[in-house]
PDB file of C-alpha atoms in Angstrom:
ATOM      1  CA  MET A 970      -5.913 135.536  54.591  1.00  0.00           C
ATOM      2  CA  ALA A 971      -3.302 133.461  56.312  1.00  0.00           C
ATOM      3  CA  ARG A 972      -5.016 133.883  59.824  1.00  0.00           C
ATOM      4  CA  SER A 973      -8.307 132.723  58.543  1.00  0.00           C
ATOM      5  CA  LEU A 974      -6.735 129.876  56.619  1.00  0.00           C
ATOM      6  CA  SER A 975      -5.187 128.778  59.970  1.00  0.00           C
ATOM      7  CA  PHE A 976      -8.497 128.563  61.857  1.00  0.00           C
ATOM      8  CA  ILE A 977     -10.060 126.539  59.034  1.00  0.00           C
ATOM      9  CA  TYR A 978      -6.952 124.341  59.217  1.00  0.00           C
ATOM     10  CA  LEU A 979      -7.554 123.838  62.761  1.00  0.00           C
ATOM     11  CA  PHE A 980     -11.401 123.389  62.614  1.00  0.00           C
ATOM     12  CA  VAL A 981     -10.769 120.802  59.792  1.00  0.00           C
ATOM     13  CA  ILE A 982      -8.106 118.945  61.957  1.00  0.00           C
ATOM     14  CA  LEU A 983     -10.697 119.287  64.863  1.00  0.00           C
ATOM     15  CA  ALA A 984     -13.787 117.860  62.882  1.00  0.00           C
ATOM     16  CA  ILE A 985     -12.080 115.119  61.301  1.00  0.00           C
ATOM     17  CA  SER A 986     -10.476 113.874  64.601  1.00  0.00           C
ATOM     18  CA  TYR A 987     -13.715 114.167  66.366  1.00  0.00           C
ATOM     19  CA  ILE A 988     -15.450 112.042  63.677  1.00  0.00           C
ATOM     20  CA  GLY A 989     -12.675 109.647  63.738  1.00  0.00           C
ATOM     21  CA  GLY A 990     -13.030 108.918  67.341  1.00  0.00           C
ATOM     22  CA  ALA A 991     -16.701 108.722  67.033  1.00  0.00           C
ATOM     23  CA  LEU A 992     -16.213 105.778  64.214  1.00  0.00           C
ATOM     24  CA  LEU A 993     -13.487 104.309  66.214  1.00  0.00           C
ATOM     25  CA  PHE A 994     -16.051 103.654  69.050  1.00  0.00           C
ATOM     26  CA  ARG A 995     -17.936 101.437  66.897  1.00  0.00           C
ATOM     27  CA  GLU A 996     -14.830  99.327  66.163  1.00  0.00           C
ATOM     28  CA  TRP A 997     -13.592  98.660  69.624  1.00  0.00           C
ATOM     29  CA  PRO A 998     -15.146  96.391  72.508  1.00  0.00           C
ATOM     30  CA  ILE A 999     -16.614  98.297  75.310  1.00  0.00           C
ATOM     31  CA  THR A1000     -13.986  97.009  77.871  1.00  0.00           C
ATOM     32  CA  SER A1001     -11.070  98.364  76.095  1.00  0.00           C
ATOM     33  CA  LEU A1002     -12.812 101.674  75.423  1.00  0.00           C
ATOM     34  CA  GLU A1003     -13.573 102.178  79.380  1.00  0.00           C
ATOM     35  CA  GLN A1004      -9.826 101.786  79.759  1.00  0.00           C
ATOM     36  CA  ILE A1005      -8.901 104.327  77.113  1.00  0.00           C
ATOM     37  CA  VAL A1006     -11.742 106.870  77.900  1.00  0.00           C
ATOM     38  CA  GLY A1007     -10.818 106.360  81.665  1.00  0.00           C
ATOM     39  CA  LEU A1008      -7.146 107.413  80.817  1.00  0.00           C
ATOM     40  CA  TYR A1009      -8.565 110.633  79.042  1.00  0.00           C
ATOM     41  CA  ASP A1010     -11.270 111.462  81.580  1.00  0.00           C
ATOM     42  CA  GLN A1011     -12.209 109.281  84.330  1.00  0.00           C
ATOM     43  CA  ARG A1012     -15.413 111.294  85.059  1.00  0.00           C
ATOM     44  CA  VAL A1013     -16.966 109.787  81.820  1.00  0.00           C
ATOM     45  CA  VAL A1014     -16.440 106.166  83.006  1.00  0.00           C
ATOM     46  CA  LYS A1015     -16.666 106.401  86.854  1.00  0.00           C
ATOM     47  CA  GLY A1016     -18.982 109.493  87.137  1.00  0.00           C
ATOM     48  CA  ALA A1017     -18.692 111.403  90.525  1.00  0.00           C
ATOM     49  CA  ASP A1018     -16.535 108.568  91.893  1.00  0.00           C
ATOM     50  CA  ALA A1019     -13.538 109.785  89.824  1.00  0.00           C
ATOM     51  CA  SER A1020     -10.577 111.734  90.901  1.00  0.00           C
ATOM     52  CA  ILE A1021     -10.938 115.665  90.548  1.00  0.00           C
ATOM     53  CA  TRP A1022      -7.245 115.706  89.435  1.00  0.00           C
ATOM     54  CA  SER A1023      -7.667 113.452  86.718  1.00  0.00           C
ATOM     55  CA  PRO A1024      -8.692 115.892  84.074  1.00  0.00           C
ATOM     56  CA  ILE A1025      -6.093 118.369  85.068  1.00  0.00           C
ATOM     57  CA  ILE A1026      -3.150 115.870  84.987  1.00  0.00           C
ATOM     58  CA  VAL A1027      -4.220 114.778  81.366  1.00  0.00           C
ATOM     59  CA  THR A1028      -4.524 118.464  80.277  1.00  0.00           C
ATOM     60  CA  PHE A1029      -1.042 119.271  81.572  1.00  0.00           C
ATOM     61  CA  SER A1030       0.505 115.915  80.321  1.00  0.00           C
ATOM     62  CA  PHE A1031      -0.680 116.907  76.878  1.00  0.00           C
ATOM     63  CA  ILE A1032       0.722 120.290  77.350  1.00  0.00           C
ATOM     64  CA  THR A1033       4.173 119.012  78.643  1.00  0.00           C
ATOM     65  CA  LEU A1034       4.274 116.419  75.812  1.00  0.00           C
ATOM     66  CA  ALA A1035       3.803 119.403  73.248  1.00  0.00           C
ATOM     67  CA  MET A1036       6.294 121.416  74.803  1.00  0.00           C
ATOM     68  CA  ILE A1037       9.059 118.874  75.196  1.00  0.00           C
ATOM     69  CA  LEU A1038       8.556 117.978  71.531  1.00  0.00           C
ATOM     70  CA  SER A1039       8.819 121.591  70.376  1.00  0.00           C
ATOM     71  CA  LYS A1040      12.210 121.701  71.880  1.00  0.00           C
ATOM     72  CA  TYR A1041      13.719 119.490  69.384  1.00  0.00           C
ATOM     73  CA  LYS A1042      13.719 120.364  65.606  1.00  0.00           C
ATOM     74  CA  ARG A1043      13.623 116.579  64.342  1.00  0.00           C
ATOM     75  CA  VAL A1044      10.204 115.628  66.053  1.00  0.00           C
ATOM     76  CA  ARG A1045       8.432 119.105  66.146  1.00  0.00           C
ATOM     77  CA  PHE A1046       6.296 117.694  63.367  1.00  0.00           C
ATOM     78  CA  ILE A1047       4.479 115.262  65.682  1.00  0.00           C
ATOM     79  CA  ILE A1048       2.984 118.190  67.786  1.00  0.00           C
ATOM     80  CA  MET A1049      -0.127 118.538  65.444  1.00  0.00           C
ATOM     81  CA  PHE A1050      -0.417 114.762  65.598  1.00  0.00           C
ATOM     82  CA  ILE A1051      -0.621 114.989  69.493  1.00  0.00           C
ATOM     83  CA  GLY A1052      -3.212 117.661  69.035  1.00  0.00           C
ATOM     84  CA  ALA A1053      -5.252 115.555  66.814  1.00  0.00           C
ATOM     85  CA  ALA A1054      -4.863 112.627  68.974  1.00  0.00           C
ATOM     86  CA  LYS A1055      -6.372 114.541  71.770  1.00  0.00           C
ATOM     87  CA  CYS A1056      -9.393 115.590  69.489  1.00  0.00           C
ATOM     88  CA  VAL A1057      -9.712 111.765  68.650  1.00  0.00           C
ATOM     89  CA  LEU A1058     -10.013 111.033  72.401  1.00  0.00           C
ATOM     90  CA  PHE A1059     -12.555 113.807  72.760  1.00  0.00           C
ATOM     91  CA  GLY A1060     -14.560 112.178  69.903  1.00  0.00           C
ATOM     92  CA  LEU A1061     -14.196 108.618  71.444  1.00  0.00           C
ATOM     93  CA  SER A1062     -15.235 109.816  74.946  1.00  0.00           C
ATOM     94  CA  SER A1063     -18.116 111.885  73.737  1.00  0.00           C
ATOM     95  CA  THR A1064     -19.491 108.899  71.856  1.00  0.00           C
ATOM     96  CA  TYR A1065     -18.925 106.666  75.039  1.00  0.00           C
ATOM     97  CA  PHE A1066     -20.423 109.315  77.058  1.00  0.00           C
ATOM     98  CA  LEU A1067     -23.655 109.568  74.941  1.00  0.00           C
ATOM     99  CA  SER A1068     -23.822 105.703  74.294  1.00  0.00           C
ATOM    100  CA  THR A1069     -23.832 104.850  78.265  1.00  0.00           C
ATOM    101  CA  GLY A1070     -27.249 106.558  78.433  1.00  0.00           C
ATOM    102  CA  MET A1071     -25.825 109.646  80.298  1.00  0.00           C
ATOM    103  CA  LYS A1072     -28.113 112.717  80.392  1.00  0.00           C
ATOM    104  CA  LEU A1073     -28.208 114.964  77.439  1.00  0.00           C
ATOM    105  CA  VAL A1074     -28.235 117.969  79.510  1.00  0.00           C
ATOM    106  CA  MET A1075     -24.926 116.953  81.320  1.00  0.00           C
ATOM    107  CA  TYR A1076     -23.487 116.524  77.621  1.00  0.00           C
ATOM    108  CA  THR A1077     -24.497 119.825  76.432  1.00  0.00           C
ATOM    109  CA  VAL A1078     -24.043 121.874  79.416  1.00  0.00           C
ATOM    110  CA  TRP A1079     -20.759 120.236  80.952  1.00  0.00           C
ATOM    111  CA  TRP A1080     -19.007 117.948  78.554  1.00  0.00           C
ATOM    112  CA  PHE A1081     -19.255 119.118  74.948  1.00  0.00           C
ATOM    113  CA  PRO A1082     -18.516 122.888  75.180  1.00  0.00           C
ATOM    114  CA  PHE A1083     -15.517 122.744  77.576  1.00  0.00           C
ATOM    115  CA  GLN A1084     -13.924 120.042  75.802  1.00  0.00           C
ATOM    116  CA  PHE A1085     -14.456 121.561  72.401  1.00  0.00           C
ATOM    117  CA  MET A1086     -13.029 124.722  73.659  1.00  0.00           C
ATOM    118  CA  GLY A1087     -10.187 123.003  75.363  1.00  0.00           C
ATOM    119  CA  CYS A1088      -9.240 121.007  72.157  1.00  0.00           C
ATOM    120  CA  LEU A1089      -9.517 124.078  69.927  1.00  0.00           C
ATOM    121  CA  VAL A1090      -7.117 126.066  72.364  1.00  0.00           C
ATOM    122  CA  PHE A1091      -4.854 123.214  72.468  1.00  0.00           C
ATOM    123  CA  LEU A1092      -4.777 122.805  68.721  1.00  0.00           C
ATOM    124  CA  ILE A1093      -3.878 126.687  68.717  1.00  0.00           C
ATOM    125  CA  LEU A1094      -1.074 125.999  71.009  1.00  0.00           C
ATOM    126  CA  CYS A1095       0.176 123.043  68.759  1.00  0.00           C
ATOM    127  CA  THR A1096       0.092 125.614  65.955  1.00  0.00           C
ATOM    128  CA  VAL A1097       2.028 128.203  67.686  1.00  0.00           C
ATOM    129  CA  LEU A1098       4.645 125.614  68.806  1.00  0.00           C
ATOM    130  CA  ASN A1099       4.967 123.997  65.066  1.00  0.00           C
ATOM    131  CA  PRO A1100       3.429 126.612  62.532  1.00  0.00           C
ATOM    132  CA  PRO A1101       1.938 124.707  59.586  1.00  0.00           C
ATOM    133  CA  PHE A1102       3.887 125.220  56.336  1.00  0.00           C
ATOM    134  CA  PHE A1103       1.545 128.101  55.167  1.00  0.00           C
ATOM    135  CA  THR A1104       2.194 130.408  58.076  1.00  0.00           C
ATOM    136  CA  SER A1105       5.405 129.444  59.213  1.00  0.00           C
ATOM    137  CA  PRO A1106       8.265 132.049  59.525  1.00  0.00           C
ATOM    138  CA  ALA A1107      11.202 132.242  57.069  1.00  0.00           C
ATOM    139  CA  HIS A1108      13.648 130.994  59.682  1.00  0.00           C
ATOM    140  CA  LYS A1109      12.416 128.231  61.995  1.00  0.00           C
ATOM    141  CA  LYS A1110      14.213 129.842  64.993  1.00  0.00           C
ATOM    142  CA  ASP A1111      12.102 132.819  64.833  1.00  0.00           C
ATOM    143  CA  ARG A1112       8.990 131.175  66.098  1.00  0.00           C
ATOM    144  CA  PRO A1113       6.652 133.722  68.192  1.00  0.00           C
ATOM    145  CA  LEU A1114       6.401 131.854  71.353  1.00  0.00           C
ATOM    146  CA  SER A1115       5.115 134.776  73.358  1.00  0.00           C
ATOM    147  CA  THR A1116       1.721 133.333  73.214  1.00  0.00           C
ATOM    148  CA  VAL A1117       2.345 130.111  74.553  1.00  0.00           C
ATOM    149  CA  PRO A1118       1.933 131.352  78.518  1.00  0.00           C
ATOM    150  CA  LEU A1119      -1.309 132.832  77.550  1.00  0.00           C
ATOM    151  CA  LEU A1120      -2.590 129.696  75.688  1.00  0.00           C
ATOM    152  CA  ILE A1121      -1.595 127.760  78.773  1.00  0.00           C
ATOM    153  CA  GLY A1122      -3.284 130.099  81.079  1.00  0.00           C
ATOM    154  CA  LEU A1123      -6.297 129.813  78.818  1.00  0.00           C
ATOM    155  CA  LEU A1124      -6.386 126.143  78.977  1.00  0.00           C
ATOM    156  CA  LEU A1125      -6.049 126.393  82.721  1.00  0.00           C
ATOM    157  CA  ILE A1126      -9.168 128.790  82.949  1.00  0.00           C
ATOM    158  CA  ILE A1127     -10.990 126.528  80.844  1.00  0.00           C
ATOM    159  CA  GLN A1128     -10.198 123.463  82.919  1.00  0.00           C
ATOM    160  CA  LEU A1129     -11.304 125.398  86.083  1.00  0.00           C
ATOM    161  CA  LEU A1130     -14.505 126.556  84.536  1.00  0.00           C
ATOM    162  CA  GLU A1131     -15.338 123.120  83.408  1.00  0.00           C
ATOM    163  CA  LEU A1132     -14.718 121.558  86.971  1.00  0.00           C
ATOM    164  CA  THR A1133     -16.791 124.261  88.670  1.00  0.00           C
ATOM    165  CA  ILE A1134     -19.716 123.481  86.216  1.00  0.00           C
ATOM    166  CA  TYR A1135     -19.053 119.522  86.758  1.00  0.00           C
ATOM    167  CA  HIS A1136     -19.193 120.202  90.634  1.00  0.00           C
ATOM    168  CA  PHE A1137     -22.551 121.950  90.258  1.00  0.00           C
ATOM    169  CA  ILE A1138     -24.258 119.428  87.957  1.00  0.00           C
ATOM    170  CA  THR A1139     -23.295 116.465  89.992  1.00  0.00           C
TER     171      THR A1139
END
């Protein structure tokens, strides 16, 4: 029961954050959005002219930030907020991507599936680093961190697959 509740919890965070990012798109001017979306993934704004290292750097900066925050007990609660912020940027970038007239095939084959899987795995990593109240161990020191390298490796594999698909599509 606790495991299924954890995945429902993560899907709710992902869905609400994605929708929040899509709604946020309506409230900001396009010039400001281009800067924010460009920080998240330059390929959405610049297309094939963007640096190939940009998405890798962003992914590892989110991982690094979550890992640093997990080391300090007083700020560990912010980790899930970082995961939700990544999902908001995913929703914001997706809406920007679709509104600029990009091909729907590119969105459905390249952008959405890999970003969705990356956000979900990152949320799972955030949950491992700071378990929610209903799955946390009795002692906060006894967090099972053995899955962290596996999840980081999975994020790397997803990123490499996404870059490969992007290379063949563009």
